[in-house]
Amino acid sequence: MISLLISLVVLVVGFFLYGKLTEKVFAPDDRQTPAIAINDGVDCVPMKTWKSFLIQLLNIAGTGPIFGALMGAVFGPIVFLWIVFGSILGGAVHDYMSGMISSRHGGTSIAELSGTYLGKAAKWIMRIFSVVLLILCGTVFVTSPAALLDALTPDWMNGTFWAVIILAYYLLATLLPIDKLIGKLYPVFGILLITMALAVIGGILFSGGEYTIPEITLQNLYPDDIPVWPYMFITVACGAISGFHATQSPMIAKCIRSEKEGRTVFYGAMIAESVIALVWAAAGVAFYGATDILNEALKGGASNVVYEISTGLLGVFGGILAVAGVIVCPITSGDTAFRSARLILAETFHSDQTKIKNRLLITVPLLAVGGLLTWFAISNDNGFQIIWRYFSWSNQTLAMIALWVSTSYLLKKGKYRFGSLITALPATFMTAVSVTYILMAEEGFRLNQTITYSVGSGAAVTLLIIYLVFLTKRLRMPKQLVSE
């Protein structure tokens, strides 16, 4: 219990201290943001800070910080450390830089920014990679809420029924101007999401000692002997750092009214998401009492685990409230996943998105592909797990690339020459995680640990050396030429 309380305090302190340092490195100023300079009435629309914050939180806080945290909790309370420090030093920095650099480039997507700062080849790789990731995200965020709704409603309202309903909503949310549907619903859903997290942690704290949150230990408690490195860092995903956020932050970068709102909106929303992840990780280990029991429960589906924890802690009414929050989380990330995919494709094909016809031409095929993948996930016993595993790896790999894009930006445009270390170090770490995982995992190359650890660390060190060479060159340049 003490470990959880300290973790929560560290997250809050991290927002004020490390968040302020991150803001100082980027150096926001008084230039016009896309919401003011472009203001097209569809995607670039000025919003109040609190509304931008809640929309950003709902965009990024999908199934990841709940399902991912529960699956990460199988490793034991060591997961608290990754959620806290991964978020402060990596995830929140990643989200802030992705949003603010995008704002400096008219709300441009991470794919286009990759081309600007890493070259044309990187731009095309990221265009394809981002759209594939977003479709996978959209599919995950259709399947998981549909399964939860299936558990709460009559038999005839099954998972397929709810998947169709959710996809129909996604069509509207992807097409309509951001302030017409998303801008009106998300603040309400954000309050529900926060209330749900408070209710779950309250159920544990006021259980009369029935549930005990274990203290942090470095011991790996995973019952199937799965190594912490790199699996835990991939599994937790959105609760600590997520490349999916790099596709979402540019969308809200089109809505902030001032660059100085960025720390609250981008860095702050990631810290809030990590609080949610901590709550669910703590709930998982406390409710089931042992990681092997939690692991067995997860084999029956993460949706069932969420339902059991919610109703077990809070009773029928509280459980419905908590599950409603868990349903809202993925749905409100799924719609923006497809919306972000639309914007990336629109940039690629130079399609004017102020015209509804052009939005339809991109949106309908995207949702059709998402529908087919959803059918696969629902109709196959392991369909969801397969899609989740590929989503998790691609998610963290995109985070790695986005951090290197941010590093390149800070090297070329940054006010402080050593400031690029704030993104280069987590980029190096995530390089090792992503490369090691895909070489080791069942859905990857299935190589042995000796090879995967060597190649993964070698790839990370190589990129770090390349970065240090470029940093050294920048340090030798006259200061006035660095930002040119």
Short mmCIF file of C-alpha atoms in Angstrom, two decimals, residues 37-252:
data_model
loop_
_atom_site.label_atom_id
_atom_site.label_comp_id
_atom_site.label_asym_id
_atom_site.label_seq_id
_atom_site.Cartn_x
_atom_site.Cartn_y
_atom_site.Cartn_z
CA ALA A 37 -3.57 30.28 -37.63
CA ILE A 38 -5.60 27.73 -39.66
CA ASN A 39 -8.94 27.28 -37.85
CA ASP A 40 -10.64 25.31 -40.64
CA GLY A 41 -13.72 24.41 -38.59
CA VAL A 42 -13.12 20.66 -39.00
CA ASP A 43 -9.80 19.54 -37.50
CA CYS A 44 -8.14 22.82 -36.47
CA VAL A 45 -10.53 24.27 -33.89
CA PRO A 46 -9.53 26.25 -30.76
CA MET A 47 -10.65 24.68 -27.47
CA LYS A 48 -10.28 25.60 -23.82
CA THR A 49 -7.34 24.05 -21.99
CA TRP A 50 -9.43 21.81 -19.71
CA LYS A 51 -11.37 20.50 -22.69
CA SER A 52 -8.21 19.80 -24.70
CA PHE A 53 -6.78 17.98 -21.67
CA LEU A 54 -9.83 15.75 -21.25
CA ILE A 55 -10.02 14.98 -24.97
CA GLN A 56 -6.30 14.12 -25.05
CA LEU A 57 -6.75 11.90 -21.98
CA LEU A 58 -9.67 10.05 -23.57
CA ASN A 59 -7.78 9.78 -26.87
CA ILE A 60 -4.77 8.08 -25.31
CA ALA A 61 -6.39 6.21 -22.39
CA GLY A 62 -7.89 3.31 -24.30
CA THR A 63 -7.77 -0.32 -23.30
CA GLY A 64 -3.99 -0.07 -22.90
CA PRO A 65 -3.65 1.43 -19.38
CA ILE A 66 -6.30 -1.00 -18.10
CA PHE A 67 -5.70 -4.29 -19.93
CA GLY A 68 -1.98 -3.61 -20.29
CA ALA A 69 -1.61 -2.76 -16.60
CA LEU A 70 -3.49 -5.92 -15.57
CA MET A 71 -1.32 -8.09 -17.82
CA GLY A 72 1.78 -6.26 -16.59
CA ALA A 73 0.73 -6.87 -12.97
CA VAL A 74 1.31 -10.60 -13.55
CA PHE A 75 5.02 -9.77 -13.27
CA GLY A 76 4.30 -8.51 -9.74
CA PRO A 77 4.54 -5.07 -8.12
CA ILE A 78 7.76 -4.42 -10.04
CA VAL A 79 5.35 -3.11 -12.68
CA PHE A 80 4.76 -0.03 -10.48
CA LEU A 81 8.33 1.10 -11.15
CA TRP A 82 7.96 0.90 -14.93
CA ILE A 83 4.60 2.69 -14.93
CA VAL A 84 5.98 5.55 -12.81
CA PHE A 85 9.43 6.12 -14.28
CA GLY A 86 8.49 4.99 -17.78
CA SER A 87 5.79 7.64 -17.82
CA ILE A 88 7.75 10.53 -16.28
CA LEU A 89 10.99 10.01 -18.20
CA GLY A 90 9.60 8.50 -21.41
CA GLY A 91 5.88 8.48 -22.06
CA ALA A 92 5.00 12.01 -20.98
CA VAL A 93 8.09 13.44 -22.70
CA HIS A 94 7.15 11.49 -25.84
CA ASP A 95 3.57 12.83 -25.82
CA TYR A 96 4.62 16.41 -25.12
CA MET A 97 7.25 16.52 -27.85
CA SER A 98 4.97 14.78 -30.39
CA GLY A 99 2.26 17.35 -29.78
CA MET A 100 4.42 20.46 -29.58
CA ILE A 101 6.61 19.68 -32.59
CA SER A 102 3.44 18.97 -34.56
CA SER A 103 2.02 22.32 -33.46
CA ARG A 104 5.17 24.03 -34.78
CA HIS A 105 4.49 22.36 -38.15
CA GLY A 106 0.81 23.23 -38.57
CA GLY A 107 -0.54 20.10 -36.84
CA THR A 108 1.43 17.73 -39.09
CA SER A 109 1.28 13.98 -38.31
CA ILE A 110 4.17 11.96 -36.89
CA ALA A 111 4.62 10.36 -40.32
CA GLU A 112 5.28 13.71 -42.01
CA LEU A 113 7.50 14.84 -39.13
CA SER A 114 9.55 11.66 -39.60
CA GLY A 115 10.17 12.70 -43.19
CA THR A 116 11.20 16.19 -42.13
CA TYR A 117 13.68 15.08 -39.48
CA LEU A 118 14.71 11.53 -40.44
CA GLY A 119 14.45 11.59 -44.25
CA LYS A 120 12.04 10.62 -47.05
CA ALA A 121 12.46 6.87 -46.54
CA ALA A 122 11.45 7.26 -42.89
CA LYS A 123 8.40 9.26 -43.95
CA TRP A 124 7.03 6.48 -46.15
CA ILE A 125 7.85 3.81 -43.60
CA MET A 126 6.05 5.80 -40.95
CA ARG A 127 3.05 6.52 -43.18
CA ILE A 128 2.49 2.80 -43.66
CA PHE A 129 3.47 1.86 -40.12
CA SER A 130 1.24 4.52 -38.53
CA VAL A 131 -1.85 3.63 -40.55
CA VAL A 132 -1.41 -0.09 -39.84
CA LEU A 133 -0.96 0.63 -36.13
CA LEU A 134 -4.03 2.87 -36.05
CA ILE A 135 -6.20 0.25 -37.76
CA LEU A 136 -4.96 -2.33 -35.24
CA CYS A 137 -5.72 0.14 -32.45
CA GLY A 138 -9.19 0.75 -33.82
CA THR A 139 -9.81 -2.99 -34.01
CA VAL A 140 -8.61 -3.58 -30.45
CA PHE A 141 -10.81 -0.71 -29.29
CA VAL A 142 -13.84 -2.20 -31.02
CA THR A 143 -13.35 -5.77 -29.80
CA SER A 144 -12.69 -5.13 -26.11
CA PRO A 145 -15.67 -2.82 -25.39
CA ALA A 146 -17.93 -5.07 -27.48
CA ALA A 147 -16.92 -8.01 -25.26
CA LEU A 148 -17.67 -6.02 -22.11
CA LEU A 149 -21.06 -4.88 -23.42
CA ASP A 150 -21.80 -8.47 -24.40
CA ALA A 151 -21.29 -9.49 -20.76
CA LEU A 152 -23.66 -6.79 -19.49
CA THR A 153 -26.56 -7.12 -21.94
CA PRO A 154 -29.10 -9.79 -23.05
CA ASP A 155 -27.88 -12.71 -25.16
CA TRP A 156 -29.22 -11.35 -28.45
CA MET A 157 -27.04 -8.25 -27.99
CA ASN A 158 -23.83 -10.21 -28.54
CA GLY A 159 -20.31 -9.08 -29.38
CA THR A 160 -21.04 -8.82 -33.12
CA PHE A 161 -24.10 -6.64 -32.46
CA TRP A 162 -22.09 -4.21 -30.32
CA ALA A 163 -19.17 -4.21 -32.76
CA VAL A 164 -21.51 -2.98 -35.52
CA ILE A 165 -22.91 -0.28 -33.22
CA ILE A 166 -19.42 0.89 -32.23
CA LEU A 167 -18.23 0.97 -35.85
CA ALA A 168 -21.27 3.06 -36.78
CA TYR A 169 -20.33 5.52 -34.04
CA TYR A 170 -16.74 5.55 -35.31
CA LEU A 171 -18.00 6.58 -38.73
CA LEU A 172 -19.65 9.67 -37.27
CA ALA A 173 -16.75 10.53 -34.97
CA THR A 174 -14.23 10.22 -37.82
CA LEU A 175 -16.25 12.36 -40.23
CA LEU A 176 -17.70 15.15 -38.10
CA PRO A 177 -15.78 18.29 -37.07
CA ILE A 178 -13.85 17.61 -33.87
CA ASP A 179 -15.87 20.07 -31.78
CA LYS A 180 -19.28 18.69 -32.81
CA LEU A 181 -19.19 15.18 -31.31
CA ILE A 182 -15.80 14.52 -29.73
CA GLY A 183 -15.58 17.99 -28.24
CA LYS A 184 -18.99 17.66 -26.58
CA LEU A 185 -18.91 14.03 -25.39
CA TYR A 186 -15.30 13.58 -24.30
CA PRO A 187 -15.32 15.98 -21.32
CA VAL A 188 -18.27 14.06 -19.87
CA PHE A 189 -16.59 10.72 -20.56
CA GLY A 190 -13.36 12.06 -19.03
CA ILE A 191 -15.13 12.75 -15.76
CA LEU A 192 -16.60 9.23 -15.88
CA LEU A 193 -13.15 7.74 -16.50
CA ILE A 194 -11.63 9.57 -13.53
CA THR A 195 -14.60 8.67 -11.31
CA MET A 196 -14.24 5.02 -12.29
CA ALA A 197 -10.55 4.94 -11.31
CA LEU A 198 -11.29 6.62 -7.98
CA ALA A 199 -14.10 4.13 -7.32
CA VAL A 200 -11.88 1.11 -7.96
CA ILE A 201 -9.03 2.31 -5.73
CA GLY A 202 -11.57 3.35 -3.11
CA GLY A 203 -13.03 -0.15 -3.16
CA ILE A 204 -9.60 -1.56 -2.31
CA LEU A 205 -8.72 1.00 0.36
CA PHE A 206 -12.05 0.73 2.18
CA SER A 207 -12.40 -3.04 1.95
CA GLY A 208 -11.67 -3.46 5.64
CA GLY A 209 -8.39 -5.23 5.00
CA GLU A 210 -9.90 -7.83 2.67
CA TYR A 211 -7.55 -6.79 -0.14
CA THR A 212 -3.85 -6.04 0.29
CA ILE A 213 -1.73 -4.16 -2.21
CA PRO A 214 1.78 -5.67 -2.11
CA GLU A 215 4.88 -3.52 -1.76
CA ILE A 216 7.36 -3.08 -4.60
CA THR A 217 9.86 -5.87 -5.11
CA LEU A 218 12.29 -6.49 -7.96
CA GLN A 219 11.35 -10.18 -8.03
CA ASN A 220 9.77 -11.50 -11.22
CA LEU A 221 6.52 -13.18 -10.11
CA TYR A 222 5.33 -14.24 -13.57
CA PRO A 223 4.21 -17.89 -13.17
CA ASP A 224 5.16 -19.00 -16.70
CA ASP A 225 8.79 -17.87 -16.30
CA ILE A 226 8.40 -15.05 -18.83
CA PRO A 227 11.36 -12.63 -18.45
CA VAL A 228 10.70 -9.08 -17.32
CA TRP A 229 12.99 -7.84 -20.07
CA PRO A 230 11.62 -7.10 -22.60
CA TYR A 231 8.11 -8.52 -22.10
CA MET A 232 6.89 -6.27 -19.27
CA PHE A 233 7.93 -3.13 -21.14
CA ILE A 234 5.92 -4.22 -24.17
CA THR A 235 2.92 -5.57 -22.25
CA VAL A 236 2.15 -2.49 -20.13
CA ALA A 237 2.21 -0.33 -23.27
CA CYS A 238 0.00 2.76 -22.90
CA GLY A 239 0.28 2.91 -19.10
CA ALA A 240 3.94 3.94 -19.34
CA ILE A 241 4.78 4.88 -22.95
CA SER A 242 2.89 4.43 -26.20
CA GLY A 243 3.62 5.22 -29.83
CA PHE A 244 -0.13 5.40 -30.40
CA HIS A 245 -0.01 8.69 -28.50
CA ALA A 246 2.30 10.11 -31.18
CA THR A 247 -0.62 9.75 -33.59
CA GLN A 248 -3.05 11.38 -31.15
CA SER A 249 -1.07 14.34 -29.85
CA PRO A 250 -0.91 16.00 -33.30
CA MET A 251 -4.71 15.89 -33.42
CA ILE A 252 -5.00 17.91 -30.21
#
